Tab-separated table of C-alpha atoms in Angstrom:
chain	number	residue	atom	x	y	z
A	1	MET	CA	-19.915	140.315	36.631
A	2	LYS	CA	-16.929	138.708	34.881
A	3	SER	CA	-15.214	135.640	36.290
A	4	GLY	CA	-11.677	135.745	37.646
A	5	LYS	CA	-12.174	138.770	39.906
A	6	ALA	CA	-10.000	139.003	43.030
A	7	VAL	CA	-11.872	138.044	46.194
A	8	GLY	CA	-12.337	140.254	49.229
A	9	PRO	CA	-11.907	139.416	52.946
A	10	ASP	CA	-14.793	136.910	52.777
A	11	ASP	CA	-12.889	134.759	50.211
A	12	ILE	CA	-16.065	134.226	48.150
A	13	PRO	CA	-15.302	134.381	44.408
A	14	VAL	CA	-17.930	135.389	41.881
A	15	GLU	CA	-17.788	131.867	40.397
A	16	VAL	CA	-19.529	130.554	43.553
A	17	TRP	CA	-22.620	132.659	42.903
A	18	LYS	CA	-22.610	131.718	39.224
A	19	CYS	CA	-22.420	127.978	39.972
A	20	LEU	CA	-25.262	128.124	42.500
A	21	GLY	CA	-27.636	129.519	39.873
A	22	GLU	CA	-31.208	130.100	41.111
A	23	ALA	CA	-30.255	129.264	44.694
A	24	ALA	CA	-27.738	132.137	44.633
A	25	VAL	CA	-30.338	134.520	43.196
A	26	GLU	CA	-32.812	133.666	45.966
A	27	PHE	CA	-30.186	133.961	48.711
A	28	LEU	CA	-28.783	137.271	47.422
A	29	ALA	CA	-32.280	138.702	46.949
A	30	SER	CA	-33.118	137.802	50.549
A	31	LEU	CA	-29.812	139.235	51.827
A	32	PHE	CA	-30.123	142.475	49.860
A	33	ASN	CA	-33.745	142.951	50.951
A	34	ARG	CA	-32.671	142.656	54.597
A	35	VAL	CA	-29.871	145.169	54.016
A	36	LEU	CA	-32.298	147.559	52.298
A	37	GLU	CA	-34.947	147.262	55.012
A	38	SER	CA	-32.490	147.675	57.890
A	39	GLU	CA	-30.325	150.222	56.021
A	40	ARG	CA	-27.337	148.433	57.536
A	41	MET	CA	-24.829	146.336	55.647
A	42	PRO	CA	-22.723	143.543	57.232
A	43	GLU	CA	-19.823	144.801	59.345
A	44	GLU	CA	-17.414	142.594	57.382
A	45	TRP	CA	-17.992	144.806	54.337
A	46	ARG	CA	-16.713	147.941	56.071
A	47	ARG	CA	-13.075	146.843	56.081
A	48	SER	CA	-11.584	146.867	52.609
A	49	VAL	CA	-8.304	145.709	51.229
A	50	LEU	CA	-10.287	144.474	48.259
A	51	VAL	CA	-14.038	145.075	48.054
A	52	PRO	CA	-15.910	141.785	48.726
A	53	ILE	CA	-17.615	140.331	45.641
A	54	THR	CA	-20.976	140.154	47.439
A	55	MET	CA	-20.740	143.840	48.331
A	56	LYS	CA	-19.963	144.670	44.696
A	57	LEU	CA	-23.149	142.859	43.680
A	58	TRP	CA	-25.082	144.886	46.268
A	59	GLU	CA	-23.531	148.105	44.956
A	60	ARG	CA	-24.604	147.223	41.422
A	61	VAL	CA	-28.170	146.680	42.610
A	62	VAL	CA	-28.158	150.121	44.271
A	63	GLU	CA	-26.586	151.689	41.176
A	64	ALA	CA	-29.289	150.226	38.926
A	65	ARG	CA	-31.977	151.706	41.203
A	66	LEU	CA	-30.300	155.126	41.235
A	67	ARG	CA	-29.912	155.233	37.452
A	68	LYS	CA	-33.681	154.848	37.102
A	69	VAL	CA	-34.379	158.082	38.987
A	70	VAL	CA	-31.277	160.226	38.338
A	71	GLU	CA	-30.885	161.954	34.984
A	72	ILE	CA	-27.325	162.951	34.137
A	73	CYS	CA	-26.729	165.762	31.640
A	74	GLU	CA	-25.875	164.826	28.057
A	75	GLN	CA	-22.477	166.550	28.340
A	76	GLN	CA	-21.290	163.786	30.696
A	77	TYR	CA	-19.775	160.867	28.785
A	78	GLY	CA	-18.084	159.018	31.635
A	79	PHE	CA	-19.762	155.956	33.169
A	80	MET	CA	-22.916	156.482	31.133
A	81	PRO	CA	-24.676	153.671	29.195
A	82	ARG	CA	-24.140	153.645	25.416
A	83	LYS	CA	-21.448	156.315	25.755
A	84	SER	CA	-17.696	155.970	25.504
A	85	THR	CA	-14.496	157.939	25.108
A	86	THR	CA	-15.066	157.785	21.345
A	87	ASP	CA	-18.213	159.920	21.731
A	88	ALA	CA	-16.306	162.655	23.542
A	89	ILE	CA	-13.304	162.516	21.189
A	90	SER	CA	-15.581	162.627	18.148
A	91	ALA	CA	-17.612	165.568	19.477
A	92	LEU	CA	-14.435	167.580	20.114
A	93	ARG	CA	-12.849	166.761	16.741
A	94	ILE	CA	-16.032	167.591	14.800
A	95	LEU	CA	-16.454	170.872	16.698
A	96	MET	CA	-12.855	171.907	15.988
A	97	GLU	CA	-13.208	170.932	12.320
A	98	LYS	CA	-16.351	173.041	11.880
A	99	TYR	CA	-14.649	176.114	13.317
A	100	ARG	CA	-11.607	175.590	11.087
A	101	ASP	CA	-13.842	175.260	8.020
A	102	GLY	CA	-15.652	178.470	8.988
A	103	GLN	CA	-12.363	180.315	9.629
A	104	ARG	CA	-13.507	181.119	13.161
A	105	GLU	CA	-11.575	180.940	16.403
A	106	LEU	CA	-12.415	178.246	18.940
A	107	HIS	CA	-10.830	178.484	22.379
A	108	CYS	CA	-10.594	175.243	24.370
A	109	VAL	CA	-9.488	174.792	27.978
A	110	PHE	CA	-8.749	171.261	29.205
A	111	VAL	CA	-9.435	171.353	32.940
A	112	ASP	CA	-7.680	168.972	35.311
A	113	LEU	CA	-8.942	168.363	38.852
A	114	GLU	CA	-6.604	167.478	41.707
A	115	LYS	CA	-7.366	164.051	43.207
A	116	ALA	CA	-10.988	164.349	42.150
A	117	TYR	CA	-12.207	161.065	43.664
A	118	ASP	CA	-10.384	161.619	46.936
A	119	ARG	CA	-11.627	165.183	47.440
A	120	VAL	CA	-15.403	164.710	47.226
A	121	PRO	CA	-16.790	165.804	50.633
A	122	ARG	CA	-19.314	163.348	52.072
A	123	GLU	CA	-21.825	166.087	52.936
A	124	GLU	CA	-21.736	167.292	49.335
A	125	LEU	CA	-22.398	163.731	48.176
A	126	TRP	CA	-25.554	163.468	50.321
A	127	TYR	CA	-26.648	166.937	49.176
A	128	CYS	CA	-26.193	166.055	45.496
A	129	MET	CA	-28.078	162.774	45.901
A	130	ARG	CA	-31.072	164.513	47.454
A	131	LYS	CA	-30.980	167.304	44.880
A	132	SER	CA	-30.961	164.680	42.101
A	133	GLY	CA	-34.213	163.231	43.405
A	134	VAL	CA	-32.856	160.112	45.122
A	135	ALA	CA	-35.241	158.709	47.738
A	136	GLU	CA	-34.148	159.298	51.321
A	137	LYS	CA	-33.994	155.564	51.972
A	138	TYR	CA	-31.319	155.108	49.317
A	139	VAL	CA	-29.428	158.134	50.623
A	140	ARG	CA	-29.280	156.405	54.012
A	141	VAL	CA	-28.238	153.123	52.376
A	142	VAL	CA	-25.279	154.845	50.684
A	143	GLN	CA	-24.476	156.724	53.891
A	144	ASP	CA	-24.291	153.372	55.668
A	145	MET	CA	-21.782	152.128	53.067
A	146	TYR	CA	-19.500	155.033	53.966
A	147	GLU	CA	-20.095	154.949	57.721
A	148	ARG	CA	-17.173	153.588	59.768
A	149	SER	CA	-15.419	152.452	56.590
A	150	ARG	CA	-11.835	151.317	57.140
A	151	THR	CA	-8.984	150.327	54.893
A	152	VAL	CA	-5.309	149.351	54.890
A	153	VAL	CA	-2.385	149.988	52.569
A	154	ARG	CA	-0.698	146.870	51.210
A	155	CYS	CA	2.933	146.953	50.057
A	156	ALA	CA	5.812	144.559	49.405
A	157	VAL	CA	6.708	144.155	53.094
A	158	GLY	CA	3.160	143.719	54.369
A	159	GLN	CA	0.222	145.962	55.160
A	160	THR	CA	-0.416	148.852	57.510
A	161	GLU	CA	-2.804	148.981	60.417
A	162	GLU	CA	-6.412	149.865	59.684
A	163	PHE	CA	-7.371	153.520	59.420
A	164	LYS	CA	-10.640	155.331	58.790
A	165	VAL	CA	-11.558	156.829	55.417
A	166	GLU	CA	-13.592	159.968	56.082
A	167	VAL	CA	-13.426	161.872	52.784
A	168	GLY	CA	-13.720	161.021	49.108
A	169	LEU	CA	-15.362	158.139	47.280
A	170	HIS	CA	-14.456	154.504	47.811
A	171	GLN	CA	-11.721	153.253	45.490
A	172	GLY	CA	-12.632	150.042	43.666
A	173	SER	CA	-16.331	150.433	44.397
A	174	ALA	CA	-18.808	149.555	41.639
A	175	LEU	CA	-21.039	152.425	42.787
A	176	SER	CA	-18.410	155.196	43.017
A	177	PRO	CA	-18.223	156.072	39.272
A	178	PHE	CA	-21.945	156.832	39.075
A	179	LEU	CA	-21.888	158.759	42.360
A	180	PHE	CA	-19.029	160.877	41.014
A	181	ALA	CA	-20.896	161.554	37.760
A	182	MET	CA	-23.928	162.615	39.801
A	183	VAL	CA	-21.829	164.960	41.958
A	184	MET	CA	-20.209	166.545	38.889
A	185	ASP	CA	-23.627	166.931	37.279
A	186	GLN	CA	-25.016	168.862	40.237
A	187	LEU	CA	-21.905	170.973	40.857
A	188	SER	CA	-21.752	172.045	37.213
A	189	GLU	CA	-25.487	172.548	36.666
A	190	GLU	CA	-25.285	176.341	36.585
A	191	VAL	CA	-21.855	176.947	35.037
A	192	ARG	CA	-22.115	174.544	32.095
A	193	GLN	CA	-25.156	176.451	30.808
A	194	GLU	CA	-22.968	179.540	30.390
A	195	SER	CA	-20.460	177.772	28.119
A	196	LEU	CA	-20.947	177.376	24.377
A	197	TRP	CA	-19.770	173.769	24.451
A	198	THR	CA	-18.809	171.773	27.532
A	199	MET	CA	-17.801	168.108	27.532
A	200	MET	CA	-17.095	165.974	30.589
A	201	PHE	CA	-15.717	162.483	30.957
A	202	ALA	CA	-15.799	161.943	34.715
A	203	ASP	CA	-13.287	164.572	35.934
A	204	ASP	CA	-11.865	165.379	32.467
A	205	ILE	CA	-13.538	168.654	31.468
A	206	VAL	CA	-13.274	170.567	28.192
A	207	ILE	CA	-14.633	174.137	28.044
A	208	CYS	CA	-15.006	175.647	24.563
A	209	SER	CA	-15.918	179.225	23.651
A	210	GLU	CA	-15.584	181.578	20.679
A	211	SER	CA	-13.370	184.129	22.434
A	212	ARG	CA	-10.464	184.009	24.847
A	213	GLU	CA	-12.195	186.365	27.279
A	214	GLN	CA	-15.298	184.199	27.321
A	215	VAL	CA	-13.452	180.931	27.904
A	216	GLU	CA	-11.406	182.591	30.659
A	217	GLU	CA	-14.587	183.806	32.323
A	218	ASN	CA	-16.155	180.338	32.062
A	219	LEU	CA	-13.019	178.740	33.499
A	220	GLU	CA	-13.217	181.065	36.493
A	221	ARG	CA	-16.904	180.130	36.978
A	222	TRP	CA	-15.986	176.458	36.956
A	223	ARG	CA	-13.151	177.015	39.422
A	224	PHE	CA	-15.409	178.891	41.826
A	225	ALA	CA	-18.248	176.350	41.552
A	226	LEU	CA	-15.928	173.401	42.158
A	227	GLU	CA	-13.750	174.876	44.895
A	228	ARG	CA	-16.641	176.098	47.003
A	229	ARG	CA	-17.784	172.445	47.141
A	230	GLY	CA	-14.402	171.020	48.112
A	231	MET	CA	-12.960	170.214	44.650
A	232	LYS	CA	-9.803	171.881	43.341
A	233	VAL	CA	-8.677	172.787	39.804
A	234	SER	CA	-5.017	172.015	39.095
A	235	GLY	CA	-3.569	175.142	37.494
A	236	SER	CA	-0.313	173.398	36.541
A	237	LYS	CA	-2.062	170.600	34.599
A	238	THR	CA	-4.874	172.645	33.050
A	239	GLU	CA	-4.015	173.536	29.432
A	240	TYR	CA	-5.335	175.918	26.775
A	241	MET	CA	-5.515	175.488	22.988
A	242	CYS	CA	-6.810	177.800	20.262
A	243	VAL	CA	-8.113	176.757	16.829
A	244	ASN	CA	-7.610	179.240	13.949
A	245	GLU	CA	-5.604	181.481	16.237
A	246	ARG	CA	-5.025	185.048	15.144
A	247	GLU	CA	-1.803	186.817	16.048
A	248	GLY	CA	-1.742	188.381	19.465
A	249	SER	CA	-4.720	186.467	20.862
A	250	GLY	CA	-2.774	185.879	24.087
A	251	THR	CA	-3.416	183.149	26.608
A	252	VAL	CA	-5.867	182.359	29.399
A	253	ARG	CA	-5.296	183.181	33.051
A	254	LEU	CA	-6.478	181.282	36.094
A	255	GLN	CA	-6.344	183.224	39.364
A	256	GLY	CA	-3.813	185.614	37.848
A	257	GLU	CA	-1.479	182.914	36.521
A	258	GLU	CA	-1.111	182.002	32.863
A	259	VAL	CA	-2.521	178.643	31.796
A	260	LYS	CA	-0.095	176.598	29.699
A	261	LYS	CA	-0.790	177.132	25.989
A	262	VAL	CA	-0.361	174.102	23.713
A	263	GLN	CA	-0.715	173.228	20.038
A	264	GLU	CA	-1.709	169.638	20.772
A	265	PHE	CA	-3.364	167.834	23.657
A	266	LYS	CA	-3.830	164.175	24.521
A	267	TYR	CA	-7.554	164.023	25.224
A	268	LEU	CA	-8.807	160.676	26.573
A	269	GLY	CA	-5.875	158.910	24.943
A	270	SER	CA	-6.262	160.557	21.516
A	271	THR	CA	-4.011	163.428	20.391
A	272	VAL	CA	-5.887	166.453	19.013
A	273	GLN	CA	-3.950	169.205	17.212
A	274	SER	CA	-4.995	172.819	16.822
A	275	ASN	CA	-4.156	172.792	13.092
A	276	GLY	CA	-6.439	169.827	12.408
A	277	GLU	CA	-3.647	167.477	11.376
A	278	CYS	CA	-3.581	163.893	12.629
A	279	GLY	CA	0.030	162.938	11.864
A	280	LYS	CA	1.049	162.863	15.527
A	281	GLU	CA	-1.988	160.777	16.436
A	282	VAL	CA	-1.023	158.210	13.772
A	283	LYS	CA	2.508	158.028	15.200
A	284	LYS	CA	1.030	157.555	18.687
A	285	ARG	CA	-1.141	154.693	17.384
A	286	VAL	CA	1.892	153.019	15.814
A	287	GLN	CA	3.798	153.413	19.075
A	288	ALA	CA	0.842	152.013	21.052
A	289	GLY	CA	0.741	149.036	18.695
A	290	TRP	CA	4.431	148.297	19.230
A	291	ASN	CA	3.995	148.637	22.999
A	292	GLY	CA	1.196	146.070	22.868
A	293	TRP	CA	3.274	143.794	20.623
A	294	ARG	CA	6.215	143.871	23.043
A	295	LYS	CA	3.941	142.816	25.913
A	296	VAL	CA	3.078	139.571	24.128
A	297	TRP	CA	6.221	139.048	22.037
A	298	GLY	CA	6.956	135.852	23.975
A	299	VAL	CA	3.789	134.344	22.509
A	300	LEU	CA	3.973	135.943	19.069
A	301	CYS	CA	7.588	134.921	18.462
A	302	GLU	CA	7.286	131.374	19.834
A	303	ARG	CA	7.887	128.947	16.961
A	304	LYS	CA	5.804	126.176	18.548
A	305	ILE	CA	2.634	128.311	18.483
A	306	SER	CA	0.588	128.170	15.292
A	307	ALA	CA	0.163	131.197	13.024
A	308	ARG	CA	-3.604	131.120	13.614
A	309	ILE	CA	-3.159	131.493	17.390
A	310	LYS	CA	-0.585	134.243	16.872
A	311	GLY	CA	-3.014	136.080	14.620
A	312	LYS	CA	-5.760	135.783	17.218
A	313	VAL	CA	-3.475	137.150	19.955
A	314	TYR	CA	-2.456	139.983	17.635
A	315	ARG	CA	-6.067	140.883	16.818
A	316	THR	CA	-6.964	140.809	20.522
A	317	VAL	CA	-4.031	142.710	22.049
A	318	VAL	CA	-2.197	144.753	19.426
A	319	ARG	CA	-4.721	145.856	16.826
A	320	PRO	CA	-7.223	147.487	19.272
A	321	ALA	CA	-4.387	149.719	20.521
A	322	MET	CA	-3.611	150.790	16.945
A	323	LEU	CA	-7.262	151.406	16.037
A	324	TYR	CA	-8.237	153.334	19.181
A	325	GLY	CA	-10.006	156.556	18.233
A	326	LEU	CA	-9.202	156.293	14.511
A	327	GLU	CA	-12.899	156.183	13.568
A	328	THR	CA	-12.957	159.884	14.452
A	329	VAL	CA	-9.879	160.750	12.336
A	330	SER	CA	-9.717	161.560	8.613
A	331	LEU	CA	-6.704	159.555	7.473
A	332	ARG	CA	-4.780	160.313	4.300
A	333	LYS	CA	-3.440	157.509	2.127
A	334	ARG	CA	0.073	158.171	3.388
A	335	GLN	CA	-0.993	157.889	7.027
A	336	GLU	CA	-3.016	154.746	6.373
A	337	SER	CA	0.041	153.285	4.661
A	338	GLU	CA	2.166	154.172	7.691
A	339	LEU	CA	-0.137	152.115	9.914
A	340	GLU	CA	-0.162	149.170	7.514
A	341	VAL	CA	3.642	149.150	7.200
A	342	ALA	CA	3.972	148.979	10.995
A	343	GLU	CA	1.390	146.185	11.200
A	344	LEU	CA	3.078	144.084	8.509
A	345	LYS	CA	6.418	144.526	10.240
A	346	MET	CA	4.918	143.124	13.453
A	347	LEU	CA	3.322	140.210	11.592
A	348	ARG	CA	6.596	139.359	9.818
A	349	PHE	CA	8.463	139.389	13.134
A	350	SER	CA	5.758	137.159	14.642
A	351	LEU	CA	5.939	134.615	11.807
A	352	GLY	CA	9.744	134.651	11.622
A	353	VAL	CA	9.750	136.075	8.094
A	354	THR	CA	11.965	138.856	6.731
A	355	ARG	CA	11.677	140.918	3.568
A	356	LEU	CA	14.625	138.977	2.151
A	357	ASP	CA	12.349	135.925	1.996
A	358	ARG	CA	10.344	137.799	-0.662
A	359	ILE	CA	6.964	136.647	0.663
A	360	ARG	CA	4.010	138.765	-0.414
A	361	ASN	CA	2.020	140.771	2.119
A	362	GLU	CA	-1.207	138.985	1.135
A	363	TYR	CA	0.335	135.641	2.059
A	364	ILE	CA	1.526	137.023	5.422
A	365	ARG	CA	-1.975	138.287	6.245
A	366	GLY	CA	-3.592	135.067	5.058
A	367	THR	CA	-1.268	132.910	7.153
A	368	ALA	CA	-1.953	134.946	10.309
A	369	HIS	CA	-5.670	135.381	9.451
A	370	VAL	CA	-5.319	139.159	9.858
A	371	GLY	CA	-7.195	141.309	7.348
A	372	CYS	CA	-6.079	144.613	5.855
A	373	LEU	CA	-5.849	147.328	8.504
A	374	GLY	CA	-7.192	149.991	6.133
A	375	ASP	CA	-10.354	147.935	5.591
A	376	LYS	CA	-10.737	147.541	9.353
A	377	VAL	CA	-10.433	151.303	9.861
A	378	ARG	CA	-13.182	151.903	7.285
A	379	GLU	CA	-15.331	149.236	8.932
A	380	THR	CA	-15.048	150.855	12.369
A	381	ARG	CA	-15.723	154.258	10.807
A	382	LEU	CA	-18.945	153.012	9.177
A	383	ARG	CA	-20.025	151.377	12.429
A	384	TRP	CA	-19.378	154.633	14.257
A	385	PHE	CA	-21.331	156.581	11.614
A	386	GLY	CA	-24.345	154.339	12.200
A	387	HIS	CA	-24.002	154.856	15.946
A	388	VAL	CA	-23.996	158.646	15.505
A	389	GLN	CA	-26.973	158.500	13.127
A	390	ARG	CA	-29.009	156.701	15.776
A	391	ARG	CA	-28.051	159.177	18.461
A	392	GLU	CA	-30.142	162.283	19.131
A	393	LYS	CA	-27.829	163.724	21.731
A	394	LEU	CA	-24.754	165.927	21.767
A	395	VAL	CA	-22.575	164.146	19.189
A	396	SER	CA	-25.326	164.320	16.569
A	397	ARG	CA	-26.012	167.955	17.417
A	398	VAL	CA	-22.356	168.913	17.031
A	399	ARG	CA	-22.160	167.078	13.696
A	400	THR	CA	-25.181	168.913	12.248
A	401	SER	CA	-24.574	172.365	13.774
A	402	ASP	CA	-23.341	175.340	11.741
């Protein structure tokens, strides 16, 4: 666990356990063994404004045990080891590209769930754990975490009185993301097999089919499967997009109402367009870069700070925002140039240099120790290619499918 985490009601920071070394390991092992044997956690952990650090460590121990016995489907990218948003974005982009190249229609529905974390019924959680093969002892351990749990709401004028939390997963819990992935895996076990391609990142679901009727039917299956278990699909936020659309293909309906039809969609922070272009995504990356630059402009424009430090801050804060998801995008020279122009403008502002000073771009980059952005994009793309080559799961299968 990283240092600097906010402490819970027990006021024990994570740095205490790190400083104690082996003594902390022995004490925590003894404490966690007693909790596991008794299936009862300390009462102090049940009240949460912030989750106590020691409880977070206990949750991570339980999560590690559950991951050993629970197998989550390959379509789930959220909270899974060696998977990220880039995997899901890449799989979707490659799939859309293959259908465009083959001049075939691909119908995609981006499903949004209403308050997904807060709506998970506790009984469904226990059912899904048992169905996933979790030992009864660990089911009872997790049940104890949720038993008599209380919380408060903190605001500017103080905090409310305690109240019970009787539905949904715990917010801020280290265990909740995996429990949610397990619930989604069990609830979607039957319906995802009916879809041609289904991708999930936690509660962000993409359903893809070759015909509008088929994707509409699959959407209805998903709605029924989720709502009968206490989850709810948001009709107003669910959107539909068609690749290689023919005239008169219509739109998708959900419970008799038309789903909003779009030509572009922001999927996991990356804009995908039905026509395969990436111009809007490049503009979004430039905008994200400027947003990051403005957050740290006080440091970047401070004359007393060296150019090397400014370059390091830039590479840490601004450049990742500009590069996000670009390893999955085929950039043209013009679009790559657009990114580089924006980057050089930020660097010139940071170093207090204008174009009237007639200083070459190479000197600007050398002074700030910031390499060419185009080279960095190609580097991340090659790294991503190696990652996909080593994978035998869904991303690789999409890339090699016809």
